[in-house]
XYZ file of C-alpha atoms in Angstrom:
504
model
C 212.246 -70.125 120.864
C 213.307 -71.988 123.957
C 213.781 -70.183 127.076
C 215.934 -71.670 130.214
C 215.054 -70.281 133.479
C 217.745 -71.000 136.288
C 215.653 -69.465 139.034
C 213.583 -66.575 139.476
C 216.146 -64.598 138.797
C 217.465 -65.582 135.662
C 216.060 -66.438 132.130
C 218.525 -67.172 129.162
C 217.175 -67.649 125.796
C 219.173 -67.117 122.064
C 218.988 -67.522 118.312
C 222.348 -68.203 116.168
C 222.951 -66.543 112.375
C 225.827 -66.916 110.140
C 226.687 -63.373 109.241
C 229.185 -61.149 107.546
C 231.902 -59.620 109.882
C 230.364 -56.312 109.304
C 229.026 -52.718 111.269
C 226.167 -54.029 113.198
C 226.174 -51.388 115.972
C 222.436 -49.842 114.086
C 221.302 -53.492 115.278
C 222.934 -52.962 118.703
C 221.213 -49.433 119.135
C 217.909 -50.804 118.169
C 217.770 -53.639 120.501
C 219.097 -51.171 123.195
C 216.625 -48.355 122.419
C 213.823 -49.760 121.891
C 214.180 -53.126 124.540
C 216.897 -51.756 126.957
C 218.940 -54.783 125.950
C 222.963 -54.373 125.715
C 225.853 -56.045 123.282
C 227.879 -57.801 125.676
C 230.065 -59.926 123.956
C 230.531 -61.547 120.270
C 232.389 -65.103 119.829
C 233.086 -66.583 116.689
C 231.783 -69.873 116.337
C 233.943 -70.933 112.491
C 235.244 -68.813 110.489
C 236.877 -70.435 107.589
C 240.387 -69.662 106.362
C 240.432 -66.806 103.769
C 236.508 -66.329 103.888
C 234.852 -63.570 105.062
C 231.793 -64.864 106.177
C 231.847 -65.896 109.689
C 228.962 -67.832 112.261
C 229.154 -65.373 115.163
C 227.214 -65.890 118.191
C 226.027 -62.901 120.011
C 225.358 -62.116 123.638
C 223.032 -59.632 124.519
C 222.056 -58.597 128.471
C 218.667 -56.932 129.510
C 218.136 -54.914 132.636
C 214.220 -53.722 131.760
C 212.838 -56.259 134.381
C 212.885 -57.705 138.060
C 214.768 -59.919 136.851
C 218.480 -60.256 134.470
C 218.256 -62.690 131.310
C 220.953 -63.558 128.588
C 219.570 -63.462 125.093
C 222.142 -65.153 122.548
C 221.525 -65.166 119.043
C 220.233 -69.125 118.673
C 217.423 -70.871 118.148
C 216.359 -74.551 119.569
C 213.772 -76.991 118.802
C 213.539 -80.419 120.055
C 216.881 -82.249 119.811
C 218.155 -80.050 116.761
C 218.927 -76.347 116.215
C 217.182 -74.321 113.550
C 218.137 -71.123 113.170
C 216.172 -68.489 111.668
C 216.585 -66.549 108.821
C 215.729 -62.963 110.164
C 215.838 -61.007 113.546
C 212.570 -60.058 113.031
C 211.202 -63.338 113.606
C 211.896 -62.799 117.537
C 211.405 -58.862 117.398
C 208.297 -58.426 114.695
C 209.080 -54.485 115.140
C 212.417 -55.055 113.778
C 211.424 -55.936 109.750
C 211.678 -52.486 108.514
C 214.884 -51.560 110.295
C 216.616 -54.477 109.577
C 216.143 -54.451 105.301
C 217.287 -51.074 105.160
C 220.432 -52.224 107.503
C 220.635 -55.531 105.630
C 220.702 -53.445 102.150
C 223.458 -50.738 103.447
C 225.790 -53.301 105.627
C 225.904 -56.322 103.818
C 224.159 -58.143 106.403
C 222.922 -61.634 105.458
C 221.093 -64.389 107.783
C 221.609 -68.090 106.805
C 220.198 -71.685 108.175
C 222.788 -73.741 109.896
C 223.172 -76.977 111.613
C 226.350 -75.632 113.563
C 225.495 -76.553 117.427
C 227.010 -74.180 119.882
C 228.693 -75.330 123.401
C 226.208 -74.947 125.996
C 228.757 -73.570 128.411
C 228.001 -70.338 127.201
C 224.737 -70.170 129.013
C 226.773 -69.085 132.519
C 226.359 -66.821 135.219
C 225.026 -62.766 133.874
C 227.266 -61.206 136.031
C 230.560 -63.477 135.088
C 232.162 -62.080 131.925
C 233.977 -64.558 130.074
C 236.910 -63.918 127.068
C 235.622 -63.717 123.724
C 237.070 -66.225 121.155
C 237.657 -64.995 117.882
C 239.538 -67.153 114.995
C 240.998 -63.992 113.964
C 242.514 -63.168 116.943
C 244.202 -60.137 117.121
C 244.926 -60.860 121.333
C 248.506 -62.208 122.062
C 247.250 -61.086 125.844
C 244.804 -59.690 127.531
C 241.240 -59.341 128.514
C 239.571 -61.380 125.661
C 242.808 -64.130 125.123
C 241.580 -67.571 124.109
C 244.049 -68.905 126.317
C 241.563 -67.735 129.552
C 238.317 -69.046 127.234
C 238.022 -71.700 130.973
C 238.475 -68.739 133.585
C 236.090 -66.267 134.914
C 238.048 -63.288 136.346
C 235.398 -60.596 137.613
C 232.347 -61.410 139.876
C 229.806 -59.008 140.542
C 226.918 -58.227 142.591
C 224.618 -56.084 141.178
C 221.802 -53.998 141.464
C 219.535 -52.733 138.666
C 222.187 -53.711 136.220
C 224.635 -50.969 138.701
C 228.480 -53.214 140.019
C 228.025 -52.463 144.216
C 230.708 -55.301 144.621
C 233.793 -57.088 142.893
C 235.370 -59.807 143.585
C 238.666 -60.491 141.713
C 240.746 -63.805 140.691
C 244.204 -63.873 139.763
C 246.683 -66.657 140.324
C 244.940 -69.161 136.944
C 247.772 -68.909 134.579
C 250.628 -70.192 136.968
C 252.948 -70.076 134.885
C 255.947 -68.738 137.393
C 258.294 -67.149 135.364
C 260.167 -65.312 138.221
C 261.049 -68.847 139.690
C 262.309 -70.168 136.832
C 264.182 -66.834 135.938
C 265.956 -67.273 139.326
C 266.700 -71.376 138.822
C 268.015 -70.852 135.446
C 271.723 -69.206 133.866
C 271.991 -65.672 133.014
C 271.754 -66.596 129.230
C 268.617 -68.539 129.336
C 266.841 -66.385 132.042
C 267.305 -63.391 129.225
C 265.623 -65.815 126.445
C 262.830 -66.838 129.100
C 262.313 -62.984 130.005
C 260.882 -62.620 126.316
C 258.005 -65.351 126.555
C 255.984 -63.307 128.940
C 254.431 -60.808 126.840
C 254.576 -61.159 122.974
C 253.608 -57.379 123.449
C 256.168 -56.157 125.488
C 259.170 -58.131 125.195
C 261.410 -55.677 124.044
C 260.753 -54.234 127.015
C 261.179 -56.696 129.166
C 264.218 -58.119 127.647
C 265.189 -54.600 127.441
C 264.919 -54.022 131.400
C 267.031 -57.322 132.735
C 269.302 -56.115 130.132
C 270.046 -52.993 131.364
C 270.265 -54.674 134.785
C 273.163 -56.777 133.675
C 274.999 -54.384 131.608
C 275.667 -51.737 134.465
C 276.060 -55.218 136.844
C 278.925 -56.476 134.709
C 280.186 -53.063 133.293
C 279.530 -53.266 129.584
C 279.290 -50.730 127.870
C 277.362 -50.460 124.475
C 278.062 -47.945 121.354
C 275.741 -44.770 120.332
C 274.415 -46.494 117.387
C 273.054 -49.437 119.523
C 271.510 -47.304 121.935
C 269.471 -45.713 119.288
C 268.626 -48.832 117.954
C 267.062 -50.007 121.422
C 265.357 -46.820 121.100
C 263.696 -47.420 117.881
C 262.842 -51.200 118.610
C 261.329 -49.699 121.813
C 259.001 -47.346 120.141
C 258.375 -49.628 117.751
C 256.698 -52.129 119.597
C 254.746 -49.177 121.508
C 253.109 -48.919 118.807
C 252.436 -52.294 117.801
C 250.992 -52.465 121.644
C 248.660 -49.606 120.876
C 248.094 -50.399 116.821
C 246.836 -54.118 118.404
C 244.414 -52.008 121.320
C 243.206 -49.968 118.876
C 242.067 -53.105 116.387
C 240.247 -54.603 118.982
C 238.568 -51.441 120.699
C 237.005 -50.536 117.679
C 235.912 -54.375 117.527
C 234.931 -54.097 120.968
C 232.146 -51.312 120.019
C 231.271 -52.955 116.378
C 233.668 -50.663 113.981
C 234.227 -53.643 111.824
C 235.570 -51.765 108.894
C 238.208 -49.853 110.958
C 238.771 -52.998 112.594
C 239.640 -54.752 109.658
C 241.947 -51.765 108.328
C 243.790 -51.659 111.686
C 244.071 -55.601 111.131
C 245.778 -55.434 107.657
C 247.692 -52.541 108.902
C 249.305 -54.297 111.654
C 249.411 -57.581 109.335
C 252.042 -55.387 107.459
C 253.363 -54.090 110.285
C 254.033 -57.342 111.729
C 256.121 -58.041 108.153
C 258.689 -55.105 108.789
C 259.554 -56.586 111.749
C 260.334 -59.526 110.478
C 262.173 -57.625 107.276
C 264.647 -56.495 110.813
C 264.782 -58.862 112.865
C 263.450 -62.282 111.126
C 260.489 -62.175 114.132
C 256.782 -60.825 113.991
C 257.504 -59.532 117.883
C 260.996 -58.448 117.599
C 262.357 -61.751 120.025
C 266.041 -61.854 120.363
C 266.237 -57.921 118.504
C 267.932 -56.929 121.575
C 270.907 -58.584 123.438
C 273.581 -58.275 126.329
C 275.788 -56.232 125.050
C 274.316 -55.474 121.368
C 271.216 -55.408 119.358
C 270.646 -55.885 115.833
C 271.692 -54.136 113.455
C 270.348 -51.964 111.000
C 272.677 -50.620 107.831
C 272.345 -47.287 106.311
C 271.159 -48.810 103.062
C 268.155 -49.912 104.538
C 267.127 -47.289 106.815
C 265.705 -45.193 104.547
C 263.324 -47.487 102.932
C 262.323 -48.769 106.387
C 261.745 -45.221 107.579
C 259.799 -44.630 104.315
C 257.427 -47.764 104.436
C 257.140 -47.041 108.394
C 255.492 -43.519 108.202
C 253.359 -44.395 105.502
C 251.650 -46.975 107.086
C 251.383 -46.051 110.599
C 250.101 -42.072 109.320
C 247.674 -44.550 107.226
C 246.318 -46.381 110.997
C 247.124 -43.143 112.382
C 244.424 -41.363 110.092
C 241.779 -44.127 110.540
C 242.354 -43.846 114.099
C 241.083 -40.451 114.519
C 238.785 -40.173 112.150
C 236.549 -42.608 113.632
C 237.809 -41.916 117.398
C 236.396 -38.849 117.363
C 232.996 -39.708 116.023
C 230.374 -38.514 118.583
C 229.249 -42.060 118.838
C 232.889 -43.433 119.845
C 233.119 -40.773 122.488
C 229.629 -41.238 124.397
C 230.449 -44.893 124.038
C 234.154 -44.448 126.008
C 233.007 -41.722 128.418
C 233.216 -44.630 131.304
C 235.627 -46.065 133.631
C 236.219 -42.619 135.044
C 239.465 -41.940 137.163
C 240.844 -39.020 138.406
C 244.480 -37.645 138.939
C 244.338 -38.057 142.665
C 242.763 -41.433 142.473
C 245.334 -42.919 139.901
C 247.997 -41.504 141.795
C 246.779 -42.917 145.249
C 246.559 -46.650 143.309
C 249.579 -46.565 141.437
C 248.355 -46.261 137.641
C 250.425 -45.806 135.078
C 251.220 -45.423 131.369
C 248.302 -44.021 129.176
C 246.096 -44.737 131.756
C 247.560 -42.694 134.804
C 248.251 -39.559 131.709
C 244.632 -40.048 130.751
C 243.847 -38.511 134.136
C 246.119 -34.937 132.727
C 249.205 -36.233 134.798
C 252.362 -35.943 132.427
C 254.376 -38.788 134.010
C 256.784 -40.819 131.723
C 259.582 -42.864 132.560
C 261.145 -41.904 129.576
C 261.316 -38.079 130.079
C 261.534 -37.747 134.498
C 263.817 -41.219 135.017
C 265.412 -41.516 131.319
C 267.327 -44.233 129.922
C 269.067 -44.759 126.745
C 268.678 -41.745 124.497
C 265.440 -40.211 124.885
C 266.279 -37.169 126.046
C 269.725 -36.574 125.222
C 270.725 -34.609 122.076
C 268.614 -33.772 118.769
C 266.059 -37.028 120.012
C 264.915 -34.553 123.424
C 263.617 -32.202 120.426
C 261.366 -34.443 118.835
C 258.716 -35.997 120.401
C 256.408 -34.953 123.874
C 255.008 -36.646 126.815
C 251.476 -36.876 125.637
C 248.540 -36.531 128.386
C 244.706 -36.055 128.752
C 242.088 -34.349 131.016
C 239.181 -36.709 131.705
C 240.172 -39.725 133.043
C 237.575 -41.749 131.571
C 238.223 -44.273 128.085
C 238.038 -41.677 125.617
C 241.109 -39.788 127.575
C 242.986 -42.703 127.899
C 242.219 -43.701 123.923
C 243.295 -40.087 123.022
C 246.541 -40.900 125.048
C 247.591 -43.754 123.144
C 246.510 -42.290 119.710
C 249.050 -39.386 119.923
C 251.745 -41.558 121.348
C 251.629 -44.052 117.826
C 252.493 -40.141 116.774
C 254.853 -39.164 118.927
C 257.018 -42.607 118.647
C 256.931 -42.434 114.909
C 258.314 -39.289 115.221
C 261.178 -40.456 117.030
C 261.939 -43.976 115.020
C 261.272 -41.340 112.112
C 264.303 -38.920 113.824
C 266.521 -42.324 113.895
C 266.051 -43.410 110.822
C 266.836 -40.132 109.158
C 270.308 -40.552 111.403
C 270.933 -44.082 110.658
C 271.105 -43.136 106.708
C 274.267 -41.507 107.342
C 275.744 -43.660 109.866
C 278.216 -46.368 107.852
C 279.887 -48.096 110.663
C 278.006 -51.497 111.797
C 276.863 -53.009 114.883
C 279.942 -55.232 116.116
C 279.157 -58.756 115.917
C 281.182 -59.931 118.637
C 279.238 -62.129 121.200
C 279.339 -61.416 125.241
C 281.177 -64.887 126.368
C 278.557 -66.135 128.889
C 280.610 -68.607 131.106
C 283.527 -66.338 131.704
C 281.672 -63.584 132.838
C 282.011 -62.947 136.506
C 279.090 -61.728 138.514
C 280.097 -59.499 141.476
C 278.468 -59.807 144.900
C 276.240 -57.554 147.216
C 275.077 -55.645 144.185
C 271.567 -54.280 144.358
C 270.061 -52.869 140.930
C 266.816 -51.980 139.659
C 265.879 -50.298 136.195
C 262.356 -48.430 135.209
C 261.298 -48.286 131.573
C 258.085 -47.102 129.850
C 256.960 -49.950 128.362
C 253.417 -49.214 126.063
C 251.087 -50.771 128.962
C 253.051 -48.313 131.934
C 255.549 -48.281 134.142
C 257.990 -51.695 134.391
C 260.769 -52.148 137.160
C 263.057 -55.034 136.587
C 265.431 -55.528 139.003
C 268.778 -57.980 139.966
C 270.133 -58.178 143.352
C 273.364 -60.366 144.255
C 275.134 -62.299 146.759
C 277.261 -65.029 148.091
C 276.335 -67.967 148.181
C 277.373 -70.717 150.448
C 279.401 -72.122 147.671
C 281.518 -69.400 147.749
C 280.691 -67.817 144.177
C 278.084 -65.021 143.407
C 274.445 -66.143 143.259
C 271.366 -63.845 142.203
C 268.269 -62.848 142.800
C 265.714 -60.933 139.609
C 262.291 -59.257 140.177
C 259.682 -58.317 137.651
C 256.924 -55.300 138.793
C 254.739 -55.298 135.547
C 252.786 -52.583 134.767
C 249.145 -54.654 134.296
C 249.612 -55.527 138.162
C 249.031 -52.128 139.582
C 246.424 -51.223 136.861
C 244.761 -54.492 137.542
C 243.733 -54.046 141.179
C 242.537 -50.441 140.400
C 239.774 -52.161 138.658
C 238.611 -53.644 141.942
C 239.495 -50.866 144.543
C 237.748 -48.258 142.522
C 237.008 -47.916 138.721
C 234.469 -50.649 137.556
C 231.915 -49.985 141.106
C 228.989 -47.997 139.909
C 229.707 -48.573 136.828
C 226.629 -50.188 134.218
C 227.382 -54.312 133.541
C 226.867 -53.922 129.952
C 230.000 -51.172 130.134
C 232.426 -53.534 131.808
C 234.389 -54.920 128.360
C 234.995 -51.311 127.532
C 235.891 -50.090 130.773
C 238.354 -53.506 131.571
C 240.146 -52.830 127.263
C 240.491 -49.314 128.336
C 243.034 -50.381 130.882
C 245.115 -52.514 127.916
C 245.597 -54.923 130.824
C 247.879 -58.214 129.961
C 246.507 -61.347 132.137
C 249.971 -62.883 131.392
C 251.796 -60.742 133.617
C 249.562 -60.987 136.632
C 250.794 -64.450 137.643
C 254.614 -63.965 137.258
């Protein structure tokens, strides 16, 4: 076993197995009871195509001591890495408990020769993104695409945050200037590459925008289309959060089922609108269209596999263990209010604000849809409220694409096909106009403003306020201080942040 100290204060040692993706929190929950050491973050090292046998490296943090120390799951003598063949090798006390795990969770420890980057062996109180092969991340916390960036440092004390420091700005990717350099017709293709997520909504919102800017009107039928594509990808947001919380806390099996789940989710999508994310499912003017011959084996297929995720959801949600492990990253109703929260996490805190209901837009709350479905809030502020939140909202949006369906069986007439001619439409001037929506991570304003230019025709202006940016700098002002470092990946998933929208 070789140990690395970096200075009195640190000491980072580690021993790598090849394991099965499988429960391992009884391994977790030994280690913590019975050496006060904490699960901080897995990484898969390979995991071959189509197998399910993975090499996963481990990170554990301990706060017993004077000092903080790393322990990763590897082993290293002289020039090459051996790796051992049980845990118990480095904890004697762990034989026993780890054959009667190995027998019940199909645990098995392996020799390999796979050497793992030594970058991992960083600062304790930097958390870096996990990188998993089967990644179920188009954004967020734990994207590969932020494997080089460290976003939170801490000061500590006796394992306690008493300081953050945030970074933002790494992505640059500046969507806002190129939305502003570009034509109307290409800015509303660009608007969809900033969230895989959320682009309905965001294509959605600058939609909107132009549609009461130039005066088009759209029919009934596509409004309640834009409704269901809407919901839809709500809860693909929350299906995808849901996957990798119960990865985050070691619920492999759930994990796994949420996976598949959203696997064939991901396939009625594209059985509507050719694309796993629904890109280019709404346009100016239009959406797609969906005939009355098909609605009613799309609503059929839809409810049986989201009540499937639904029911695997809450059956392990409200587990004793899941709860004690999300009561953290407490917020109350006055706080979230003060820092401008929103979405499940600002109705996590009991306040029933949603865009959809007090500022609506399309059809949620006009006619037989109003009847439907509820705003869905918690008391408690903490994870567990806001993971209640965005359980019952997969239920109350399936009830509403459910509601649409139903309708669109018995509505013959099609979406016209006729396409908005870009170059001859005619922008006005000194036009000023802004549009909220509820997308699945919170509250989005897009906006448009317009105005002469010195060339004597209409020039523009758009603005993006995503709902991660707000949420974001809650983190820092109030929700992660006092709060336990081994806690922080919980606490930081519990917010469903999206990294890609911070740098717009």
């Amino acid at each position: 076993l070789k140990a690395e100290c970096k200075g009195s204060s640190q000491i980072s040692c580690g021993l790598l197995v090849k394991i099965n993706r499988a429960v391992i929190k009884d391994l977790a929950k030994f280690l913590k009871d019975k050496f006060n050491v904490y699960l901080t973050s897995i990484s898969v090292i390979h995991e071959p195509q189509g197998s399910s046998k993975a090499t996963i490296l481990y990170c554990y943090k301990s706060f017993a001591f004077d000092y903080n120390f790393n322990l990763y799951i590897q082993v290293e003598i002289g020039k090459a890495i051996h790796v051992i063949s049980s845990i118990s090798e480095l904890f004697p006390a762990a034989l026993s408990f780890e054959q009667r795990i190995s027998n019940t969770e199909n645990i098995n420890f392996v020799r390999t020769e796979k050497k793992v980057d030594r970058s991992i062996f960083c600062n304790p109180y930097s958390i870096y993104p996990q990188n998993v092969e089967i990644n179920l991340l188009p954004s967020g916390i734990f994207n590969n695409i932020h494997a080089n960036n460290f976003y939170f440092e801490f000061e500590a004390k006796n394992g306690v945050i008493k300081h953050i420091s945030l970074k933002d700005g790494w992505l640059h990717k500046k969507i806002l200037n190129k939305l502003n350099s570009v034509d109307l017709k290409s800015a509303c293709d660009l608007i969809e590459k900033i969230d895989p997520l959320s682009n309905v909504h965001f294509k959605l919102g600058l939609v909107l925008c132009l549609e009461e800017l130039l005066s088009i009107d759209t029919s009934p039928k596509v409004n309640y289309i834009r409704v269901l594509l809407a919901e839809l990808e709500r809860i693909n947001n929350h299906l995808v959060w849901f996957a990798n919380l119960f990865d985050l806390i070691n619920y492999s099996r759930t994990f796994v089922l949420l996976y598949e789940d959203w696997i064939k989710l991901g396939k009625i999508f594209e059985s509507i609108s050719n694309d796993r994310f629904l890109t280019q499912a709404i346009v100016l003017g239009s959406s797609i269209d969906i005939l009355s011959k098909d609605a009613y084996n799309l609503r059929q297929s839809l409810k049986a596999l989201i009540n499937h995720a639904f029911q695997a959801i809450h059956r392990d949600l409200y587990q004793g263990y899941t709860k004690k492990e999300l009561n953290c990253g407490t917020l109350s109703m006055e706080e979230a209010l003060l820092l401008g929260v929103s979405g499940p996490n600002l109705r996590g805190t009991g306040y029933p604000f949603d865009v959809r209901y007090f500022d609506s837009y399309l059809n949620y709350i006009k006619h037989e849809t109003s009847q439907v479905w509820n705003v869905v809030a918690f008391d408690g502020g903490n994870g567990f409220s806001r993971a209640q939140v965005r359980l019952f909202e997969i239920q109350q949006s399936l009830k509403i694409c459910d509601y649409i369906l139903d309708s669109l069986t018995f509505y013959e007439r099609p979406v016209s096909s006729e396409e908005i001619k870009w170059k001859k439409l005619k922008i006005p001037s000194d036009k000023n106009i802004i549009r909220h929506l509820e997308s699945p991570k919170g509250l989005l304003t897009v906006g448009i403003k317009t105005f002469k230019s010195k060339s004597k025709r209409s020039d523009y202006q758009m603005f993006i306020v995503p709902p991660s940016l707000a949420n974001y700098y809650a983190l820092d002002s109030k929700i992660l201080l006092n709060e336990k470092i081994g806690l922080i990946p919980l606490i930081i998933h519990s917010f469903d942040l999206s990294f890609l929208n911070l740098d717009l």
